[in-house]
mmCIF file of C-alpha atoms in Angstrom:
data_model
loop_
_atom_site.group_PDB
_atom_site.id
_atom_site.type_symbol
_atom_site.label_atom_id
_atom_site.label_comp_id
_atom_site.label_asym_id
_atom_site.label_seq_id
_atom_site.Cartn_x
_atom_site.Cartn_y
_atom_site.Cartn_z
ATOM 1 C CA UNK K 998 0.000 0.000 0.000
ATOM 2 C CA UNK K 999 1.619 3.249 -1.074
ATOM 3 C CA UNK K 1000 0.941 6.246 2.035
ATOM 4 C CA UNK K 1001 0.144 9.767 0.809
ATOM 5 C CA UNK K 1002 2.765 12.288 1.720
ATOM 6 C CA UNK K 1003 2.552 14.163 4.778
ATOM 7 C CA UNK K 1004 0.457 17.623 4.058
ATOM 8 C CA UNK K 1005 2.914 20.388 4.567
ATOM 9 C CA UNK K 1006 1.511 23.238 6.959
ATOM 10 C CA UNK K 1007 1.132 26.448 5.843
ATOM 11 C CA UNK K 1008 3.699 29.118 6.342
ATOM 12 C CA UNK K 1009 3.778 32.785 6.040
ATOM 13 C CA UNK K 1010 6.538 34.867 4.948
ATOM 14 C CA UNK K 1011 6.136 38.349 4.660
ATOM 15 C CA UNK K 1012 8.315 38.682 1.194
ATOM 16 C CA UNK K 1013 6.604 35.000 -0.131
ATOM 17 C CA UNK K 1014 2.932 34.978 -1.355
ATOM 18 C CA UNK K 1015 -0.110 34.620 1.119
ATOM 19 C CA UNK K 1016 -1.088 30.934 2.033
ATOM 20 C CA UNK K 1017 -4.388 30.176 0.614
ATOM 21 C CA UNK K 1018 -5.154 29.255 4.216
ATOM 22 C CA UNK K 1019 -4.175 32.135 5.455
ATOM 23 C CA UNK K 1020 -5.807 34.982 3.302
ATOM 24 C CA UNK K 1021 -9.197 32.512 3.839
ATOM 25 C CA UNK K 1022 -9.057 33.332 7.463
ATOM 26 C CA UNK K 1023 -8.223 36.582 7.021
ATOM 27 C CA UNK K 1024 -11.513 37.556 4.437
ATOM 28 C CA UNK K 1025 -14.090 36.712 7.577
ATOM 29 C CA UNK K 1026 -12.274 37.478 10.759
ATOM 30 C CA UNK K 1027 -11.401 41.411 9.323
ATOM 31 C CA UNK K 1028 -15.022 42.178 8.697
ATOM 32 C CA UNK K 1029 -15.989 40.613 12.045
ATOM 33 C CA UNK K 1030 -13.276 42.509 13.710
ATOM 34 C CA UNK K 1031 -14.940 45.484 12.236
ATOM 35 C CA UNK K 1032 -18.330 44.911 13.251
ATOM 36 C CA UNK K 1033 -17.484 44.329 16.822
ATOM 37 C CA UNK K 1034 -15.055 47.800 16.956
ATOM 38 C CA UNK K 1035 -18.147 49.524 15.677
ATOM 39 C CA UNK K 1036 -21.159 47.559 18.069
ATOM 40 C CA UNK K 1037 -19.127 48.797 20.569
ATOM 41 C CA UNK K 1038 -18.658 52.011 20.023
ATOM 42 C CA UNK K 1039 -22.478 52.496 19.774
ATOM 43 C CA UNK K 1040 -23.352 50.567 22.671
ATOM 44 C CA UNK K 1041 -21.190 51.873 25.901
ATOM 45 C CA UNK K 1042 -21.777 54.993 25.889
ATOM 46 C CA UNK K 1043 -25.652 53.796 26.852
ATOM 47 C CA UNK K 1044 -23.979 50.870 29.307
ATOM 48 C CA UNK K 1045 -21.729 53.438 31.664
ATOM 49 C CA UNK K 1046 -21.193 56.410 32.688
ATOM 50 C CA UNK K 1047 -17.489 57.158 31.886
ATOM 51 C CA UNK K 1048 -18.641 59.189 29.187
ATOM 52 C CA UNK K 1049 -19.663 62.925 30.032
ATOM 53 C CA UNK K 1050 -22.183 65.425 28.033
ATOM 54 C CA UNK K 1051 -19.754 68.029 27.782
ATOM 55 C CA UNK K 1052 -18.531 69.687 24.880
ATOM 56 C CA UNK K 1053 -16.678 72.747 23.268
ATOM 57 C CA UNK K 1054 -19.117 75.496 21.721
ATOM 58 C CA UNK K 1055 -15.186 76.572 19.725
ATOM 59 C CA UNK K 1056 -14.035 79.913 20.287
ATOM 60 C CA UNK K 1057 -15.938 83.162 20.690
ATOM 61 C CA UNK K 1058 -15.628 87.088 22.157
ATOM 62 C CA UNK K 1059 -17.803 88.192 24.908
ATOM 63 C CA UNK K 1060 -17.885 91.018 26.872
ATOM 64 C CA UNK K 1061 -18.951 91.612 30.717
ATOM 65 C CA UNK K 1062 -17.440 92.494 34.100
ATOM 66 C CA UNK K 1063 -14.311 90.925 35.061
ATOM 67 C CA UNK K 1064 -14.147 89.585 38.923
ATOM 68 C CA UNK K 1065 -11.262 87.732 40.354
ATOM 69 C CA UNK K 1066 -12.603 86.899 43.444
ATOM 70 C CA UNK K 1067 -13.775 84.302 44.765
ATOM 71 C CA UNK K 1068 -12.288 82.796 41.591
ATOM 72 C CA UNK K 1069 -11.593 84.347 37.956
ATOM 73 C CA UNK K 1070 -15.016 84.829 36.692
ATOM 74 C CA UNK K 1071 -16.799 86.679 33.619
ATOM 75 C CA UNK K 1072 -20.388 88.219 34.139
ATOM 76 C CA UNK K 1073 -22.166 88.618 31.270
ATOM 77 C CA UNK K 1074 -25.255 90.720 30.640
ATOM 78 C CA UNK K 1075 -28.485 88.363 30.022
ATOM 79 C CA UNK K 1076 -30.627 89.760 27.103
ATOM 80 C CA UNK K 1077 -34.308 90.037 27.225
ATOM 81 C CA UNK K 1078 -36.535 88.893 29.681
ATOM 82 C CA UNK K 1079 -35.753 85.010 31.834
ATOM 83 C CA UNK K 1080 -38.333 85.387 34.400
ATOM 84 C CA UNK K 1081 -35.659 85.001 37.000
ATOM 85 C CA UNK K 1082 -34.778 88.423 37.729
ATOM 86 C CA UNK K 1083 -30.957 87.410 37.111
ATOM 87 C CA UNK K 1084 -29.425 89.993 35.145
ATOM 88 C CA UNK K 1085 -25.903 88.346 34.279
ATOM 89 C CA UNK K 1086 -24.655 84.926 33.754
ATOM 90 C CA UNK K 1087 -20.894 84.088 35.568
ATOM 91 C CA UNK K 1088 -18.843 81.702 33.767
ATOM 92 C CA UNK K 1089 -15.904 80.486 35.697
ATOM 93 C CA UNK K 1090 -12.604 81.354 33.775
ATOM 94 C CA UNK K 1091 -9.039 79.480 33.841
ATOM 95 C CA UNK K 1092 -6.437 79.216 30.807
ATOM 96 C CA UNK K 1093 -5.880 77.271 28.104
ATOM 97 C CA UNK K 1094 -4.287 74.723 29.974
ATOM 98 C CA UNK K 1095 -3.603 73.411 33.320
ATOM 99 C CA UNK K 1096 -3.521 76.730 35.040
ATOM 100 C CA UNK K 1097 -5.374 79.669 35.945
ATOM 101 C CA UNK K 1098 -5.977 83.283 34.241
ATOM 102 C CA UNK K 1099 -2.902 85.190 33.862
ATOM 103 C CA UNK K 1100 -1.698 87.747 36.611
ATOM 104 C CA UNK K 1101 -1.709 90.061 34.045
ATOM 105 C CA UNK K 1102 -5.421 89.565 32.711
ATOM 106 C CA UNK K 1103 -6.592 89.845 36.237
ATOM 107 C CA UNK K 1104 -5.236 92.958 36.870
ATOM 108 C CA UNK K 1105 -8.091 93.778 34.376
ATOM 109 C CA UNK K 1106 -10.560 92.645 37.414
ATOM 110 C CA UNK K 1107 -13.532 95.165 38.019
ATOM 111 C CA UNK K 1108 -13.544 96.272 34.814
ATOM 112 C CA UNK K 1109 -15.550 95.967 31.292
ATOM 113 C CA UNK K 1110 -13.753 93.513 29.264
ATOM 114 C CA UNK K 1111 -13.485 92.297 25.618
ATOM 115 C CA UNK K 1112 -13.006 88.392 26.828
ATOM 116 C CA UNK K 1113 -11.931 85.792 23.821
ATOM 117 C CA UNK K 1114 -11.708 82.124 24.689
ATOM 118 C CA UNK K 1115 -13.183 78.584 24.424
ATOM 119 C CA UNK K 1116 -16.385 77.666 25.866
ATOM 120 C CA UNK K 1117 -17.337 74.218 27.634
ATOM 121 C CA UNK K 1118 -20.906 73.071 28.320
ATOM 122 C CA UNK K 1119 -21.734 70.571 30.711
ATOM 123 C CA UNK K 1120 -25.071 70.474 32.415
ATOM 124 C CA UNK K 1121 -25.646 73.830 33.475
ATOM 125 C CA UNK K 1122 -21.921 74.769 34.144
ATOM 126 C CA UNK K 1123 -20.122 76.800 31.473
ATOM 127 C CA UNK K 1124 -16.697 77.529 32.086
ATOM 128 C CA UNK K 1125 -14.208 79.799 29.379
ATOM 129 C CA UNK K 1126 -11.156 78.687 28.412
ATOM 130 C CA UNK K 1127 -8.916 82.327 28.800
ATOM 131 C CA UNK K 1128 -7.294 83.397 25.136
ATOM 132 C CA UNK K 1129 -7.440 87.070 25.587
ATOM 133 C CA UNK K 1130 -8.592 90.204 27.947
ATOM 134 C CA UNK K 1131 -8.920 93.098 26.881
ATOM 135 C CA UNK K 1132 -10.600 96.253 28.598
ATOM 136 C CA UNK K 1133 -13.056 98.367 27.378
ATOM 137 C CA UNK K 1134 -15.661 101.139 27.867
ATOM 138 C CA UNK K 1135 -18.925 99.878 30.208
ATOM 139 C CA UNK K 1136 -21.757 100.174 27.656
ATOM 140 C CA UNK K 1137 -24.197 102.994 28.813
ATOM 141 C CA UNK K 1138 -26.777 100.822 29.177
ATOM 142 C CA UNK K 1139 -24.861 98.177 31.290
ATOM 143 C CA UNK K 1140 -27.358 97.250 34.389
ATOM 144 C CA UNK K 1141 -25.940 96.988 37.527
ATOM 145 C CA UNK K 1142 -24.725 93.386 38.902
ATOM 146 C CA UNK K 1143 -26.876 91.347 40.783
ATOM 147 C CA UNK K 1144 -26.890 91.824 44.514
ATOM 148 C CA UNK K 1145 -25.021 88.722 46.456
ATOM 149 C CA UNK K 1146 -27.115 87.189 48.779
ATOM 150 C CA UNK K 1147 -26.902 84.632 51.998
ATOM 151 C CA UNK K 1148 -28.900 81.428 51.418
ATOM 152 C CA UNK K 1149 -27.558 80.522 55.614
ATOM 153 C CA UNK K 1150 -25.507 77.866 56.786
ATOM 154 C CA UNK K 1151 -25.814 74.001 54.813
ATOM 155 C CA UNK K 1152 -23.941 70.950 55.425
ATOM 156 C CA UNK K 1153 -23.130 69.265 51.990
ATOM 157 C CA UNK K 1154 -21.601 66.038 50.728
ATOM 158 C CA UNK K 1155 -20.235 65.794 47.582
ATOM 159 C CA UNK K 1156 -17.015 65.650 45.247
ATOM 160 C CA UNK K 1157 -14.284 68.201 44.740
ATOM 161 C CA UNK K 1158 -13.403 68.405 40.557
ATOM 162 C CA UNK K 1159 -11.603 70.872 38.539
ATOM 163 C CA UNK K 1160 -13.490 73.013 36.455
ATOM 164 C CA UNK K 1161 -11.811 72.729 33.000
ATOM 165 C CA UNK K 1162 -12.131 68.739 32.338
ATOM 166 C CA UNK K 1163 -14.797 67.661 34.317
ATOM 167 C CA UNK K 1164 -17.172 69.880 32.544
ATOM 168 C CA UNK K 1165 -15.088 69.190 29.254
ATOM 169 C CA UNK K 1166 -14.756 65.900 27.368
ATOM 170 C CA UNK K 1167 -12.419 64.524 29.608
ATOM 171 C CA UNK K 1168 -13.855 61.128 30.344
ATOM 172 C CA UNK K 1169 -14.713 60.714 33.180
ATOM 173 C CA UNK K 1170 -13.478 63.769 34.584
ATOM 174 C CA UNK K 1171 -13.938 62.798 38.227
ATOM 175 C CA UNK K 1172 -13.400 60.211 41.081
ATOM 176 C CA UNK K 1173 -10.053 58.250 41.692
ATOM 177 C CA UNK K 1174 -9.782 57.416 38.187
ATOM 178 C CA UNK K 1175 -9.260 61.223 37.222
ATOM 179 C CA UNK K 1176 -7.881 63.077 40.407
ATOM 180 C CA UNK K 1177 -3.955 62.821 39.410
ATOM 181 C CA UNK K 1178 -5.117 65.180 36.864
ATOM 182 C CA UNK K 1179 -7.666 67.359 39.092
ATOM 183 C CA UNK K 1180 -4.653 68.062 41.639
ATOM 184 C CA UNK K 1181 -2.752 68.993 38.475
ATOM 185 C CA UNK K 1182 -5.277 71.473 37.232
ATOM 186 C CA UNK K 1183 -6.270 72.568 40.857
ATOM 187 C CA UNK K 1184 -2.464 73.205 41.925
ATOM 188 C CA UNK K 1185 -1.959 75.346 38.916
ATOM 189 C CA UNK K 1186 -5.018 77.449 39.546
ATOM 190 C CA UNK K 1187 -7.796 75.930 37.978
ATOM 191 C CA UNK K 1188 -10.771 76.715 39.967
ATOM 192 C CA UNK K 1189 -12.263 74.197 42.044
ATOM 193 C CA UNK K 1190 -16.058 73.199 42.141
ATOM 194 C CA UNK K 1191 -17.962 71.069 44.326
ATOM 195 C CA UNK K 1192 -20.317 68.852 42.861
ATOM 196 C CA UNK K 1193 -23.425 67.679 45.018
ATOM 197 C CA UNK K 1194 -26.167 65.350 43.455
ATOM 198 C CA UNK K 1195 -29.295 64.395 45.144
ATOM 199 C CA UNK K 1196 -31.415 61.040 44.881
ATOM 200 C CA UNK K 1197 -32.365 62.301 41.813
ATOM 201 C CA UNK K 1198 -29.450 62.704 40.008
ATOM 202 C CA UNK K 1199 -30.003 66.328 39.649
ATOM 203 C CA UNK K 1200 -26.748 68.518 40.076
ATOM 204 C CA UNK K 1201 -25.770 71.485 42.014
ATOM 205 C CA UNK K 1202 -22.316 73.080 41.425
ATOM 206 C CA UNK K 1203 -20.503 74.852 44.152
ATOM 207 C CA UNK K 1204 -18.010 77.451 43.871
ATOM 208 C CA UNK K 1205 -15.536 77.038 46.546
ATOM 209 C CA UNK K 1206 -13.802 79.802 49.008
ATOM 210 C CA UNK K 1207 -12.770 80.338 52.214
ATOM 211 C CA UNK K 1208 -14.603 82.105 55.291
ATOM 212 C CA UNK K 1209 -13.312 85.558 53.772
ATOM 213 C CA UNK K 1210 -13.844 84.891 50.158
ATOM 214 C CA UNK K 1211 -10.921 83.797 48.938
ATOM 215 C CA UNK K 1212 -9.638 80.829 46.456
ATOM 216 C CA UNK K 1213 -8.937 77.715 48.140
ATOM 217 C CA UNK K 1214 -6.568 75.796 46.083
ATOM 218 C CA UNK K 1215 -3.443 74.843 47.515
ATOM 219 C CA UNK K 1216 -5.472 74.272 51.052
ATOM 220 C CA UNK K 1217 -7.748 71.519 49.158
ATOM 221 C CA UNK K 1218 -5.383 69.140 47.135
ATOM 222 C CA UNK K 1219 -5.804 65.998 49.556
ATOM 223 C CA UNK K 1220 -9.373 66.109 49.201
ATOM 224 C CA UNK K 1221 -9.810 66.388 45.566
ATOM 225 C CA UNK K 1222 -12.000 63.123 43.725
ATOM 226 C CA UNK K 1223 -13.207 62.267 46.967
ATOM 227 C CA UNK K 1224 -15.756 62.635 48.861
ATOM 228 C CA UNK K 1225 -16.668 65.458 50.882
ATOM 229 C CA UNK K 1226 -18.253 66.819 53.860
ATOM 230 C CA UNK K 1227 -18.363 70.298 53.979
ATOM 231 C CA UNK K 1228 -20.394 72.862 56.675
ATOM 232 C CA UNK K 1229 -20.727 76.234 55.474
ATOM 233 C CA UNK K 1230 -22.142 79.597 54.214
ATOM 234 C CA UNK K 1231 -23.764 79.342 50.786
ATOM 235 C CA UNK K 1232 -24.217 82.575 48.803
ATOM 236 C CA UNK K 1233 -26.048 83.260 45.729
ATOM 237 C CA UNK K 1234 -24.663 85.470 43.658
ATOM 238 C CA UNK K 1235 -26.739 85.657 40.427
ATOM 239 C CA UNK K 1236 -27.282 81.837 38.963
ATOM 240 C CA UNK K 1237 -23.606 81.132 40.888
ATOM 241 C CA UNK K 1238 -23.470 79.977 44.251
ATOM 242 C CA UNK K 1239 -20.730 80.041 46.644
ATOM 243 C CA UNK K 1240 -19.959 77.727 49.254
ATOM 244 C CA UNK K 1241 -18.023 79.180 51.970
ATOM 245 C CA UNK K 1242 -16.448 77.191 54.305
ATOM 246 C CA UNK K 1243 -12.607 76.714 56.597
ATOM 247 C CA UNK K 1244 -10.992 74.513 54.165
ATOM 248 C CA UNK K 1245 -9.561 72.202 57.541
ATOM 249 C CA UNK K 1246 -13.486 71.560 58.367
ATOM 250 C CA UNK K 1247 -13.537 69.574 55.369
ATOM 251 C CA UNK K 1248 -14.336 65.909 55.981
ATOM 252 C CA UNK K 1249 -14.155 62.990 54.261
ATOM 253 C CA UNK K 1250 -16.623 60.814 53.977
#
């Protein structure tokens, strides 16, 4: 009885020709490959929560009030009538990158600027990403700035985050997973919010400051991404509010 000779397995070398067997294999398990990368990428973002609703409205010019206290913030004249009685909207400022507003752009505080940056939506925090200040005449018609006001003395839990990529696309832009790069933006003078959710879900965000009003920054750092008990003063000042507090009462939970 004569044997058949041994089948020889296939072997690719990448300047020979493909293996039959090879290029076979290939043809189904690239398209497959393909439809899992893209079944994926429409179903997580529905499964978990590591992905955030913020997002860059691109660069723009706006003009309002400069204030650098408690933190770097623009206020800008609401037009028409909202049925609040709020007259301007604050938007929490920092720089371009892991820092704060320039010295120099702050020495602009108290008066009517020409402000050109990069806004970031999330929920109903809008923060501007600091390009340019420039100052300029108050418009005649200018109203005056809402009044500050004390809402009295809450106790609140909830999570210290930076204000430039929490409420940009940073995913997920808080907790453990992100605070290496909170304390990064925090330390270089990114204002800090606090972030307090109810049973709800619904959000509150807190700017933060000390019993006199000032930035709390560098006093904060080992209690960023976590969470937080804090017992304080809470003023509204126009649709911000301000939660004022000794940073060494902080607690963590």
């Amino acid at each position: 009885m004569t044997q058949n000779p041994r089948k020889k397995d296939e072997f690719y070398v990448n300047y020979g020709k493909m293996p039959s067997g090879f290029l076979r294999h290939l043809l189904w398990f690239i398209p497959l490959l393909a439809a899992i990368a893209i079944a994926l990428a429409l179903l997580l973002p529905g499964i978990h929560d590591h992905f955030n609703e913020g997002r860059f409205a691109g660069r723009s010019e706006t003009e309002g009030i400069l204030l650098a206290e408690p933190v770097p913030h623009l206020l800008v004249p609401r037009s028409g009538e909202t049925g609040t009685g709020v007259k301007y909207s604050r938007y929490i400022l920092m720089d371009t990158d892991k820092s704060g507003v320039d010295e120099s752009d702050l020495e602009k505080a108290g008066q009517w600027v020409s402000l050109a940056g990069i806004t970031i939506h999330r929920d109903s925090l809008t923060v501007i990403a600091t390009q340019s200040v420039e100052a300029i005449d108050t418009p005649e018609n200018a109203p005056t700035p809402d009044r500050e006001r004390s809402l009295g003395e809450f106790t609140l839990v909830g999570e210290i985050l930076d204000s430039k990529c929490y409420p940009g696309v940073m995913k997920r832009g808080r907790t453990a997973i992100h605070r290496s790069c909170a304390i990064r933006c925090i330390s270089g003078g990114v204002p800090p919010i606090f972030l307090v959710e109810n049973e709800a879900g619904e959000k509150m965000y807190f700017v933060l400051s000390d019993r006199s009003g000032k930035a709390v920054n560098d006093r904060i750092l080992d209690k960023v991404a976590n969470e937080v008990r804090i017992t304080g003063e809470v003023i509204q000042a126009g649709d911000m509010f301000i939660l004022k507090a000794d940073p060494d009462s902080y607690e963590l939970v």
